[in-house]
PDB file of C-alpha atoms and ligand atoms in Angstrom:
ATOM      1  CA  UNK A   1      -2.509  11.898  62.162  1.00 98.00           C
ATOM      2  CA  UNK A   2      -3.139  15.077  62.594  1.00 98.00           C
ATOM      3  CA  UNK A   3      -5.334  17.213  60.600  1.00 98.00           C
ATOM      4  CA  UNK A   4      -7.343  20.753  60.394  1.00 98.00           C
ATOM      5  CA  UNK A   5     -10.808  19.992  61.167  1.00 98.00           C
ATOM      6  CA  UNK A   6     -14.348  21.543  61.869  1.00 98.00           C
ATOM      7  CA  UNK A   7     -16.971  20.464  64.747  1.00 98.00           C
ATOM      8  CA  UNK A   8     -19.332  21.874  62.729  1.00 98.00           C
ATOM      9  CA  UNK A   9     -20.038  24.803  59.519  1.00 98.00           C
ATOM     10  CA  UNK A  10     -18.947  27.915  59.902  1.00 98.00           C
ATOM     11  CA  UNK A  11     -16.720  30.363  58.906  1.00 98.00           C
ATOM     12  CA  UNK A  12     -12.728  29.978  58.788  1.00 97.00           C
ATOM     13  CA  UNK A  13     -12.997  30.082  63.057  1.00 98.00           C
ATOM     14  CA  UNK A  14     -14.298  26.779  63.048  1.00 98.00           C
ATOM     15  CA  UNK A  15     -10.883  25.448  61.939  1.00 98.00           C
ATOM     16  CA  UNK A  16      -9.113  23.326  64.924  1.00 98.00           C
ATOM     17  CA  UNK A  17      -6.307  20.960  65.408  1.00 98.00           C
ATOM     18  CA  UNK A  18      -7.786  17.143  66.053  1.00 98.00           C
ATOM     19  CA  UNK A  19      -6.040  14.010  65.697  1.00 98.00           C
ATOM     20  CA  UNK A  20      -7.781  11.584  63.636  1.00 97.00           C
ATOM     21  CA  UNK A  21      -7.279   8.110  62.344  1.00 97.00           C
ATOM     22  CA  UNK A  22      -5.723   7.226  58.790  1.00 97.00           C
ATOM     23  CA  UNK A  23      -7.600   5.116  56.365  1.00 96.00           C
ATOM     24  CA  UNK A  24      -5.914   2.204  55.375  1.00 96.00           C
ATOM     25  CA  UNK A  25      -6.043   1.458  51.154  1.00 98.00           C
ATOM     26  CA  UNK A  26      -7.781  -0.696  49.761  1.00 97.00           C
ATOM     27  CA  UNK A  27      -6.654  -3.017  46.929  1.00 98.00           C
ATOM     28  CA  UNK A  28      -6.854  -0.271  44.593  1.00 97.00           C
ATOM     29  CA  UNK A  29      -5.969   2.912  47.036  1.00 98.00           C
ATOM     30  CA  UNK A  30      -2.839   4.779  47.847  1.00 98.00           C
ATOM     31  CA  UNK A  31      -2.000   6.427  51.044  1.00 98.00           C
ATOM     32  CA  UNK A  32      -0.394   9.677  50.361  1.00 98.00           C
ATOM     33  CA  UNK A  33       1.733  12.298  53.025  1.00 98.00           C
ATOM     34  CA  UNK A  34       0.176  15.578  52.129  1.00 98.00           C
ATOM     35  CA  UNK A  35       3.023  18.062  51.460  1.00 98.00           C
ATOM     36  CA  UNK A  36       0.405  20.630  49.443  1.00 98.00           C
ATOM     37  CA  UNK A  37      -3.479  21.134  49.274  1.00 98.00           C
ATOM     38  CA  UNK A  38      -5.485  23.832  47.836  1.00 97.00           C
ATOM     39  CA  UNK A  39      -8.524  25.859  48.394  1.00 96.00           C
ATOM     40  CA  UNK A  40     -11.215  26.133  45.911  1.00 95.00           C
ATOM     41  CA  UNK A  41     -14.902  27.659  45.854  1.00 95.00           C
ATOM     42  CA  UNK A  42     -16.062  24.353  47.024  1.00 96.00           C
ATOM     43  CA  UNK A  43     -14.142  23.890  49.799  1.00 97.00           C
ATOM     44  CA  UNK A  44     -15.444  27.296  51.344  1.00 98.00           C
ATOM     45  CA  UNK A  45     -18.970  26.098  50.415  1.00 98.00           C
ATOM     46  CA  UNK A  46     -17.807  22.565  52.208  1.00 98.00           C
ATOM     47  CA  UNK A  47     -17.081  24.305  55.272  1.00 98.00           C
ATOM     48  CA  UNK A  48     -20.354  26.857  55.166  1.00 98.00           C
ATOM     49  CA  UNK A  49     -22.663  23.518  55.137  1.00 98.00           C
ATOM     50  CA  UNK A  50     -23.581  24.826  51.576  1.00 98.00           C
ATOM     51  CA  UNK A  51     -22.751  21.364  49.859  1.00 97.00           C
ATOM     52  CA  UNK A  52     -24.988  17.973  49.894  1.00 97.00           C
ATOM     53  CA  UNK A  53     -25.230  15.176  48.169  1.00 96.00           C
ATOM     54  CA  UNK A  54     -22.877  13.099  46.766  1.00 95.00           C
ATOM     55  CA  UNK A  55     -20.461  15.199  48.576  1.00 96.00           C
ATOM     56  CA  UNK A  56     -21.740  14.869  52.061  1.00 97.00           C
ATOM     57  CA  UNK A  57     -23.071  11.182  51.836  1.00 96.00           C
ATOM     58  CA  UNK A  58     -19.910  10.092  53.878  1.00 96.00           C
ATOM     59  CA  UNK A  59     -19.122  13.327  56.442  1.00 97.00           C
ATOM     60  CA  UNK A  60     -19.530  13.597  59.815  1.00 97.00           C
ATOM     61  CA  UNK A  61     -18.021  15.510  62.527  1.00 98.00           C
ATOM     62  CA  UNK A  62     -15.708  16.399  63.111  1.00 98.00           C
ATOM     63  CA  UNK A  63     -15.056  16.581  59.511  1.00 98.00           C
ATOM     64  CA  UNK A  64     -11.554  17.271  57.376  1.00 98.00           C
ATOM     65  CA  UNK A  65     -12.113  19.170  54.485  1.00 98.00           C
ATOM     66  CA  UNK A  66      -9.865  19.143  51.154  1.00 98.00           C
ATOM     67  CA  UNK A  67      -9.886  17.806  47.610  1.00 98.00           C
ATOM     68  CA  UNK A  68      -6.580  18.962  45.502  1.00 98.00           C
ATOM     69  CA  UNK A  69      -3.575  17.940  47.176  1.00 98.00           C
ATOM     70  CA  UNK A  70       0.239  17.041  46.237  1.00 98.00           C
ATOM     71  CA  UNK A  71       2.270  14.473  48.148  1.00 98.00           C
ATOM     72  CA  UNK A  72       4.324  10.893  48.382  1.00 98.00           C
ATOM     73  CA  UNK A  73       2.803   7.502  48.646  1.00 98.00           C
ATOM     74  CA  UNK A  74       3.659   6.213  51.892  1.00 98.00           C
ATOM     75  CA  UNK A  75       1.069   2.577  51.389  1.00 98.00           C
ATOM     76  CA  UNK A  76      -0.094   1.051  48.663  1.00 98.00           C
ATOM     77  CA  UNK A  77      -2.797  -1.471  47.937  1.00 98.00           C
ATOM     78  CA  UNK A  78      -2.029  -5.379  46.851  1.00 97.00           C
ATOM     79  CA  UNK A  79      -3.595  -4.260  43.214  1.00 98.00           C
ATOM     80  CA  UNK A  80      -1.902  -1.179  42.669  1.00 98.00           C
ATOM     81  CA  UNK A  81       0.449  -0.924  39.057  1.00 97.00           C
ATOM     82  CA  UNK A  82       2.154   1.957  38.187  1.00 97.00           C
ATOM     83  CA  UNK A  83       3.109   3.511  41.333  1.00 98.00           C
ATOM     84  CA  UNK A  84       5.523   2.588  44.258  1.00 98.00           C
ATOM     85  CA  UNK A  85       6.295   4.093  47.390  1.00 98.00           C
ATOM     86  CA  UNK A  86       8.065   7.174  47.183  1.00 98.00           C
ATOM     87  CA  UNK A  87       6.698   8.440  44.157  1.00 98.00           C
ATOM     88  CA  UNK A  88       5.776  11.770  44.311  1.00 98.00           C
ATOM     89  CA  UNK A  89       2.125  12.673  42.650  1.00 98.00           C
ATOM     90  CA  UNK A  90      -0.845  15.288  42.600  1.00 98.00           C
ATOM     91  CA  UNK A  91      -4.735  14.632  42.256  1.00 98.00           C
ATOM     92  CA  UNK A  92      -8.285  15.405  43.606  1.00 97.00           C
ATOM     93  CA  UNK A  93      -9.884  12.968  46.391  1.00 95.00           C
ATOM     94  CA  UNK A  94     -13.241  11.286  45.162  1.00 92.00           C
ATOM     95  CA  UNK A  95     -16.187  14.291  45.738  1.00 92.00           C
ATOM     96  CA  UNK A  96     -17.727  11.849  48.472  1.00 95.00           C
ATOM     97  CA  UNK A  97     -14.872  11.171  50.832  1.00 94.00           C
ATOM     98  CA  UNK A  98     -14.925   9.953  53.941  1.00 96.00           C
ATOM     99  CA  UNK A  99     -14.790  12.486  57.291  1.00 96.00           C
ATOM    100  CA  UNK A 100     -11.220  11.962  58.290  1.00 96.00           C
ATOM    101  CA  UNK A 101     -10.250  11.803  54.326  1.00 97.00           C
ATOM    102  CA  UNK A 102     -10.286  15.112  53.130  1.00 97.00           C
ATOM    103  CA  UNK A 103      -7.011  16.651  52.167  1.00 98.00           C
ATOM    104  CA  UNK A 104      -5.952  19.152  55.202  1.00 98.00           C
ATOM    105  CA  UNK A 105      -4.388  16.456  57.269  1.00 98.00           C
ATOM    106  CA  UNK A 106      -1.052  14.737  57.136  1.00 98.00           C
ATOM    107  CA  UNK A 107      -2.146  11.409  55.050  1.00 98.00           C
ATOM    108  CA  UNK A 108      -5.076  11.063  52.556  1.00 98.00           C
ATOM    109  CA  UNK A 109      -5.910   7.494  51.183  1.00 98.00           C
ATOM    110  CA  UNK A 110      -7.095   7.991  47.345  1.00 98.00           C
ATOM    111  CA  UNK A 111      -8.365   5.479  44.239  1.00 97.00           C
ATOM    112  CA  UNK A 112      -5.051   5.471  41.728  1.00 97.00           C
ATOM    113  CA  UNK A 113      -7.905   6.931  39.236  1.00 96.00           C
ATOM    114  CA  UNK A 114      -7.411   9.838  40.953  1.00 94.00           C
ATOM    115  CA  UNK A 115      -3.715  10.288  40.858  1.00 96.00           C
ATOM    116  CA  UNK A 116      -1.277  11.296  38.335  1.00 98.00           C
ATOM    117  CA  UNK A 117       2.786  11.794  39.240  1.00 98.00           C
ATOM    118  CA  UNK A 118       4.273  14.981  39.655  1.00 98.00           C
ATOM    119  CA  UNK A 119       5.823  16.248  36.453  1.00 96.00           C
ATOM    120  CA  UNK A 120       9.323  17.373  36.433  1.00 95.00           C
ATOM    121  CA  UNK A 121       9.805  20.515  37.603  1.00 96.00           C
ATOM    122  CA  UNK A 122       6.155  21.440  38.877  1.00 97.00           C
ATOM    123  CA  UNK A 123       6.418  21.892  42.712  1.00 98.00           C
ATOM    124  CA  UNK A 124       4.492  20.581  45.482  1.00 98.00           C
ATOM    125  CA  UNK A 125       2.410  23.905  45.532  1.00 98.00           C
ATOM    126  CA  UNK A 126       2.220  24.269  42.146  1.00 97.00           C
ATOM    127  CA  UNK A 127       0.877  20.609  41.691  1.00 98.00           C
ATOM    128  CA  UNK A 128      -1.795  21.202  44.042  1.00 98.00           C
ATOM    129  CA  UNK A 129      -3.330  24.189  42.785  1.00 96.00           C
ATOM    130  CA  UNK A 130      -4.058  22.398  39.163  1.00 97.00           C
ATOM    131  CA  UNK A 131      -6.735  19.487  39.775  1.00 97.00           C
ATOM    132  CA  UNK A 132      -9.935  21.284  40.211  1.00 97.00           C
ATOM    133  CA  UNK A 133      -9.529  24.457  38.272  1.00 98.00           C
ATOM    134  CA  UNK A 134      -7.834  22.830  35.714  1.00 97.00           C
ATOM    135  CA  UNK A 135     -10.092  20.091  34.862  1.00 97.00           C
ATOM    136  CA  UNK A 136     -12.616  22.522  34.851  1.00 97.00           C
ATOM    137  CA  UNK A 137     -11.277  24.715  32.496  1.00 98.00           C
ATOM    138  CA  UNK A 138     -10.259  21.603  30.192  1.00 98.00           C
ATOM    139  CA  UNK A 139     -13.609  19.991  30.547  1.00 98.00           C
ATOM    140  CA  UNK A 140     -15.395  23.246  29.302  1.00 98.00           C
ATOM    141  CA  UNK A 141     -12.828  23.438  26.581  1.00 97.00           C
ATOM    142  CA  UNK A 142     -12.363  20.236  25.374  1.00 97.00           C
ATOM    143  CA  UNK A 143     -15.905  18.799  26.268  1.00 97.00           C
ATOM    144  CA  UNK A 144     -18.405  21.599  26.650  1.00 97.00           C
ATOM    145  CA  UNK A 145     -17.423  23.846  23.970  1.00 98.00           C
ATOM    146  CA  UNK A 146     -15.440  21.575  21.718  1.00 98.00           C
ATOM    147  CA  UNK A 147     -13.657  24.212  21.203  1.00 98.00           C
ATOM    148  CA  UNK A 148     -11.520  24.022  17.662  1.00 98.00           C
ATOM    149  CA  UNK A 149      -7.915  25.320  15.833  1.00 98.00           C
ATOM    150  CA  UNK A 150      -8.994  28.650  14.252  1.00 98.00           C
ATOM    151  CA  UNK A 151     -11.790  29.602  16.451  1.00 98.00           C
ATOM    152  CA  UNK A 152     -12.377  32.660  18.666  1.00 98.00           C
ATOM    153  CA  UNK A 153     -13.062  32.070  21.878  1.00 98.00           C
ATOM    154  CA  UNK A 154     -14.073  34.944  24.950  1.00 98.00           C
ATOM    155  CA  UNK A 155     -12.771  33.585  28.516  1.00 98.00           C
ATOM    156  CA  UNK A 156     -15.266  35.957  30.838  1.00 98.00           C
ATOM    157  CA  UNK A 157     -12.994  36.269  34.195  1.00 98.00           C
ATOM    158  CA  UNK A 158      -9.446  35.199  32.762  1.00 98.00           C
ATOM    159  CA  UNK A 159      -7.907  36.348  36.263  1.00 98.00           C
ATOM    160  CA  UNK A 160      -9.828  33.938  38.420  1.00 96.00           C
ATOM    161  CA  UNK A 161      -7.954  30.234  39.230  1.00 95.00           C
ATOM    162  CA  UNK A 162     -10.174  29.009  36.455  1.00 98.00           C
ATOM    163  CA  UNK A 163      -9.374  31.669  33.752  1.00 98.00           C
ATOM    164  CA  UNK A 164      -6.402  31.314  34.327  1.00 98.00           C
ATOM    165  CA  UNK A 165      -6.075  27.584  32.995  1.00 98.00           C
ATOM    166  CA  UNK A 166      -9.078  28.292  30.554  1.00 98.00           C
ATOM    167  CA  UNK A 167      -6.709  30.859  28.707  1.00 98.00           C
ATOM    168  CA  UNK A 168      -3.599  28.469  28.593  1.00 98.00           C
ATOM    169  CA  UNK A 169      -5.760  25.811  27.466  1.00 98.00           C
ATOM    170  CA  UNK A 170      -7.802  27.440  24.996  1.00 98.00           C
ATOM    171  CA  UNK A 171      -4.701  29.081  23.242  1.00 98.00           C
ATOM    172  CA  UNK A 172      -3.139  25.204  23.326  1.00 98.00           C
ATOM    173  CA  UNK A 173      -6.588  24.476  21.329  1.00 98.00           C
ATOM    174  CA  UNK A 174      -5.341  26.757  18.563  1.00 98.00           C
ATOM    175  CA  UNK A 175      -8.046  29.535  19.634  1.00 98.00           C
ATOM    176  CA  UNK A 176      -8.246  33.675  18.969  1.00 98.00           C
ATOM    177  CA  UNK A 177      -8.802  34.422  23.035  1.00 98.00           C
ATOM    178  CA  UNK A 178     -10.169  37.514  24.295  1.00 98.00           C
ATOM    179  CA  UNK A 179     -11.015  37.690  27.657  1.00 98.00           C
ATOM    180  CA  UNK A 180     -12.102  40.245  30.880  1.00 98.00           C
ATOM    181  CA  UNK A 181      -9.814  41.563  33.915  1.00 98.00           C
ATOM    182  CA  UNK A 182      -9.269  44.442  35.488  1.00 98.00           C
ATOM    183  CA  UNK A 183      -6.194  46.664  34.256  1.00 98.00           C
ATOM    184  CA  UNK A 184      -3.294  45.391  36.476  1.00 98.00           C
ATOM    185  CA  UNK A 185      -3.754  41.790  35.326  1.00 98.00           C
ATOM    186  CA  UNK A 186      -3.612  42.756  31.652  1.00 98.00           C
ATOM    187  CA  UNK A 187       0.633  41.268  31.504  1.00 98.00           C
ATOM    188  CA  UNK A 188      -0.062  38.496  33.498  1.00 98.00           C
ATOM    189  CA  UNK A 189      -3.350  37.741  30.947  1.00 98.00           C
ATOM    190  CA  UNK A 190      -0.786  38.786  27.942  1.00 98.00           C
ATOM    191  CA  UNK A 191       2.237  36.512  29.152  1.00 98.00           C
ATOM    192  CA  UNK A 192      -0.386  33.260  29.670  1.00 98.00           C
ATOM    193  CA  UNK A 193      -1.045  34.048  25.744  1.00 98.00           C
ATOM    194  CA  UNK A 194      -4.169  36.205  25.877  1.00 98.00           C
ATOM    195  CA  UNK A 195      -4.612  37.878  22.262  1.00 98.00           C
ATOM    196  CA  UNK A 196      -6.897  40.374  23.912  1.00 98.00           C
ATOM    197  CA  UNK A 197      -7.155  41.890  27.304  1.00 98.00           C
ATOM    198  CA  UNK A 198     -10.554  44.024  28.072  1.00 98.00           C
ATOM    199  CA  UNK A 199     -11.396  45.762  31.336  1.00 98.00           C
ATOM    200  CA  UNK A 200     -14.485  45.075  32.140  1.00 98.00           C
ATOM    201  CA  UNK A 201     -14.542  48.289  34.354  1.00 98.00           C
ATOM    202  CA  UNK A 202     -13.987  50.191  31.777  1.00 98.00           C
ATOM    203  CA  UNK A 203     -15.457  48.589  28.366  1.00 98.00           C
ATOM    204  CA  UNK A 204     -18.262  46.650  27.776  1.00 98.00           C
ATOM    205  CA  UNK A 205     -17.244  43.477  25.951  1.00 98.00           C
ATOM    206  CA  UNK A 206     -20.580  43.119  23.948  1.00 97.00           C
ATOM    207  CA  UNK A 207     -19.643  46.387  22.665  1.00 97.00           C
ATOM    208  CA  UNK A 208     -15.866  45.730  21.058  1.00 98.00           C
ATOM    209  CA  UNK A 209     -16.519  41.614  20.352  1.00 98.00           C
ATOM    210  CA  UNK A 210     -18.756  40.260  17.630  1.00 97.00           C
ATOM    211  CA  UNK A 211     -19.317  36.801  15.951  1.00 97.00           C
ATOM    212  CA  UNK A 212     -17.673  34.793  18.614  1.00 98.00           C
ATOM    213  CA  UNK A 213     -17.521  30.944  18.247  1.00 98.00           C
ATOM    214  CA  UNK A 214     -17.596  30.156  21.827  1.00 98.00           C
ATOM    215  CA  UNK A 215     -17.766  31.825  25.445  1.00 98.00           C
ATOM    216  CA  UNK A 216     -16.774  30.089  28.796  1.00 98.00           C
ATOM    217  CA  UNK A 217     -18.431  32.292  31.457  1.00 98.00           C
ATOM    218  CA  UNK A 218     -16.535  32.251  34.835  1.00 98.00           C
ATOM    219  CA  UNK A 219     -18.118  35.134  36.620  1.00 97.00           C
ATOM    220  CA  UNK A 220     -21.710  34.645  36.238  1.00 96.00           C
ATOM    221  CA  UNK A 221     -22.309  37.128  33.217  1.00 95.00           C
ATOM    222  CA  UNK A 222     -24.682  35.162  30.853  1.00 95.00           C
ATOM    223  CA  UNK A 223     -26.253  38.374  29.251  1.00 94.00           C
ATOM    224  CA  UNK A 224     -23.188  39.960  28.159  1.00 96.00           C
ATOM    225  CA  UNK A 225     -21.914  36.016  26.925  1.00 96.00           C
ATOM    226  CA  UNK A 226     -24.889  35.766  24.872  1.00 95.00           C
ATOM    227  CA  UNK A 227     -24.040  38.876  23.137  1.00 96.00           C
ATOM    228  CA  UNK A 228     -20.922  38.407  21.929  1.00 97.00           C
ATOM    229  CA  UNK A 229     -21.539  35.056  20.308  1.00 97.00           C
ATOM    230  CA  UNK A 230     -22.430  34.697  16.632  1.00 97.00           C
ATOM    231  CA  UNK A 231     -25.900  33.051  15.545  1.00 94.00           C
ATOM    232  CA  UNK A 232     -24.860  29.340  16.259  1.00 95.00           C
ATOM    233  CA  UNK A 233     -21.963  29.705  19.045  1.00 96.00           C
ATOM    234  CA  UNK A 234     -21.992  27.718  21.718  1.00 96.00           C
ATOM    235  CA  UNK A 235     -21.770  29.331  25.983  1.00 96.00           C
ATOM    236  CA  UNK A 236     -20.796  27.165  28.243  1.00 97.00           C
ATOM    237  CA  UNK A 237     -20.951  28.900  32.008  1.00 97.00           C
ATOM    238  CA  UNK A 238     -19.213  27.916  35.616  1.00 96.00           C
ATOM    239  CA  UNK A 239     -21.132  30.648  37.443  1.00 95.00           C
ATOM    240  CA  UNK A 240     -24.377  31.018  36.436  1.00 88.00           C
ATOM    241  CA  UNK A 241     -27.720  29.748  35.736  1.00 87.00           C
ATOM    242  CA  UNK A 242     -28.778  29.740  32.551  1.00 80.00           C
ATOM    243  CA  UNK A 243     -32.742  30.783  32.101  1.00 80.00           C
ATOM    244  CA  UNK A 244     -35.461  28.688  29.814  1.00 77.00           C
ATOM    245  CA  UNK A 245     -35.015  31.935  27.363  1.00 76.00           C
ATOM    246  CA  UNK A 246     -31.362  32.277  27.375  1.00 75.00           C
ATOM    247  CA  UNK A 247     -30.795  28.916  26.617  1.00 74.00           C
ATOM    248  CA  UNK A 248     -33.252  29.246  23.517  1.00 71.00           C
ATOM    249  CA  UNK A 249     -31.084  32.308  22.565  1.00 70.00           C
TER     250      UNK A 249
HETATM  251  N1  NAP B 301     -12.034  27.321  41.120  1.00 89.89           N
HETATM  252  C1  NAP B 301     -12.627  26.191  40.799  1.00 89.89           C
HETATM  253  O1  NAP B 301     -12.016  25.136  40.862  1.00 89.89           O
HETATM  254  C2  NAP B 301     -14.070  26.173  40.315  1.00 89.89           C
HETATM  255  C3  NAP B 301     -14.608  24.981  39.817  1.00 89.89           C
HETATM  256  C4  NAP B 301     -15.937  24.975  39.354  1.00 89.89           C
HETATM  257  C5  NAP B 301     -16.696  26.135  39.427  1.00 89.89           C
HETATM  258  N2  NAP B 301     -16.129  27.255  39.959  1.00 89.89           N
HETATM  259  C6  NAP B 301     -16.982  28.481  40.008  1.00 89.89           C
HETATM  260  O2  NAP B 301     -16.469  29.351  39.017  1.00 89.89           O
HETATM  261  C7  NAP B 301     -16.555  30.695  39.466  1.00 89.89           C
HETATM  262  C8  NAP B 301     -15.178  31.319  39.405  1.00 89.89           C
HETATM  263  O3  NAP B 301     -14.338  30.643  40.305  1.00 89.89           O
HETATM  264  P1  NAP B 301     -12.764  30.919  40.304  1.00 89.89           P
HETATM  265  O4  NAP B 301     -12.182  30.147  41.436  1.00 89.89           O
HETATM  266  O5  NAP B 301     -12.224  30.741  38.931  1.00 89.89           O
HETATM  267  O6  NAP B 301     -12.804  32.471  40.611  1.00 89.89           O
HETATM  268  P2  NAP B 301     -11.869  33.396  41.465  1.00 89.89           P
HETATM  269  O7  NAP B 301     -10.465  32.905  41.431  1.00 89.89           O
HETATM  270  O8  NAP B 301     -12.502  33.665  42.759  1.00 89.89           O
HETATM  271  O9  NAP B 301     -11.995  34.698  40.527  1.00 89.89           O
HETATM  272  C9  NAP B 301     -11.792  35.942  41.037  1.00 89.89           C
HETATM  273  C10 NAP B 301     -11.577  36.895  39.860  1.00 89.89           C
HETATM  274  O10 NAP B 301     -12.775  37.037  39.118  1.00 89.89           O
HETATM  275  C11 NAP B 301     -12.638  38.239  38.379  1.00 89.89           C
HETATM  276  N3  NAP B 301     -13.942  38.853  38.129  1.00 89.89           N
HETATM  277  C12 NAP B 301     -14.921  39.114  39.015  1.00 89.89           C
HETATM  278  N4  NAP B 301     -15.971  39.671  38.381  1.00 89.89           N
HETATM  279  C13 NAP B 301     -15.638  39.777  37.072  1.00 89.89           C
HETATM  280  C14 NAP B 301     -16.299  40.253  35.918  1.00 89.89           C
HETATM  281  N5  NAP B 301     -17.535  40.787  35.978  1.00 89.89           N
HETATM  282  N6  NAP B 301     -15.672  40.162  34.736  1.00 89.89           N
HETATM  283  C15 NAP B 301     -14.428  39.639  34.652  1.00 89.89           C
HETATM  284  N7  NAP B 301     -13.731  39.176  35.708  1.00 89.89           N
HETATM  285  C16 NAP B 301     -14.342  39.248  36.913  1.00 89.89           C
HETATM  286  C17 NAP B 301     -11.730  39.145  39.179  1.00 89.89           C
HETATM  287  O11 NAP B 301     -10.685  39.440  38.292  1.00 89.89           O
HETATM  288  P3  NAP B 301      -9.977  40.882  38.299  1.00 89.89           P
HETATM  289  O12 NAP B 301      -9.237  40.930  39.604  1.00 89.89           O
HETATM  290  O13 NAP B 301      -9.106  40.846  37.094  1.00 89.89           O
HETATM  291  O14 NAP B 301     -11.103  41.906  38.246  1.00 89.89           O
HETATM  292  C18 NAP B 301     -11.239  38.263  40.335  1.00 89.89           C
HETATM  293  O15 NAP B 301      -9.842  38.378  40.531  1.00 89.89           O
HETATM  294  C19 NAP B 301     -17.164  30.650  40.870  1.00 89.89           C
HETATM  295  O16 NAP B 301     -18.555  30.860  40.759  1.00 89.89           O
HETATM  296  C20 NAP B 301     -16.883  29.230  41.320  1.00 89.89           C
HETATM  297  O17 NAP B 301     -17.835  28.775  42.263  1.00 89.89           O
HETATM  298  C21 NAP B 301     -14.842  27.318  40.366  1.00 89.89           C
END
């Protein structure tokens, strides 16, 4: 098949055309004909050499990169229920995958645990750009924060491909949520159900939000999180790295 590869980490130069084996399922695998992946933090850090263990315990060079993709099964394993060829479905490869299994090639061979079909009118793009950032946003939602009906939330970064599903979710969560952009993504931020839109540019969020339940920090600004939370509300952060003395705060 062939795929975009590197020889070795770099910047986006490294990229090259090399034709590389498929992997063939196992009893519990799918093959899938990539149609759509995406590009997330980690697969820049992938390609920079800046990731290790678990995800590098199976790469070697050259090395196809890629998690989130959107495609058809084309193969399926002897144990596999509720999918057939054809079907058309989104997921996220494994974090360890093998070299020539990352998702910027024509065929990726996944676990069905990572694998859901494509809902009706979602497209192949659209699909793909969901796993990662999504999960993330409902993980700190749902899991992190427990975030409940009724309470007020601050999404730091609502504009970034994790704000963005952090807002949608949040609101689906029956939350009050405020969160930071610049100016010219205020309607966007507003149309995704943001009750409150604050450029950071221009206003200091500590300074207009008080008593907040809960804070999901995208951008890496703890401080100003801490701030805006009331006595016993919880942060959960994406981008940063909490101290010993913020986490006692
Ligand atoms: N994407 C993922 O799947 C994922 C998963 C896990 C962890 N992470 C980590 O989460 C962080 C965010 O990733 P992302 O992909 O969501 O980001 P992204 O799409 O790169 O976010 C870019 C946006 O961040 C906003 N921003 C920058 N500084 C800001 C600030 N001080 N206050 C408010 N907004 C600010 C800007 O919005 P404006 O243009 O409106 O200014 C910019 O458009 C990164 O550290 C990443 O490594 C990402």
């Amino acid at each position: 098949m062939k795929t975009i590869a590197i020889n070795q980490y770099g910047s986006a130069d490294e990229f090259t055309m090399v034709d590389m084996p498929t992997t063939e399922p196992q009893a519990d695998e799918v093959q899938v004909a990539i149609h759509a992946f995406s590009l997330n933090p980690m697969d820049i850090a992938g390609r920079m050499g800046a990731l290790s263990s678990p995800f590098t315990d199976l790469w070697a060079f050259p090395l196809v990169l890629g998690w989130d993709f959107a495609g058809v099964i084309t193969k399926m394993g002897k144990a596999v229920t509720g999918f057939n060829i054809g079907d058309a479905v989104f997921g996220s490869a494994a974090p360890a995958h093998a070299a020539n299994n990352g998702t910027y090639g024509e065929f990726i061979t996944v676990n069905t645990k990572e694998l859901a079909h494509l809902p009706a009118g979602l497209s192949f793009d659209q699909a793909a750009a969901l796993p990662i950032a999504g999960l993330t946003a409902y993980y700190g939602m749902k899991h992190n924060l427990k975030l409940q009906s009724g309470q007020k939330i601050l999404v730091q970064g609502g504009a970034g491909g994790v704000g963005l599903f952090a807002i949608q979710i949040a609101k689906a969560f029956g939350a009050y949520v405020a969160t930071t952009a610049s100016a010219n993504h205020r309607d966007l931020l507003t149309r995704l159900g943001a009750d409150e839109v604050i450029d950071y540019h221009e206003t200091d969020p500590a300074a207009v939000l008080h008593d907040y339940d809960a804070v999901f920090d995208t951008v890496g600004d703890i401080d100003t999180g801490l701030k805006v939370l009331k006595a016993d509300g919880q942060l959960a952060t994406i981008a940063g790295q909490p101290t010993d003395g913020r986490a006692a705060t």
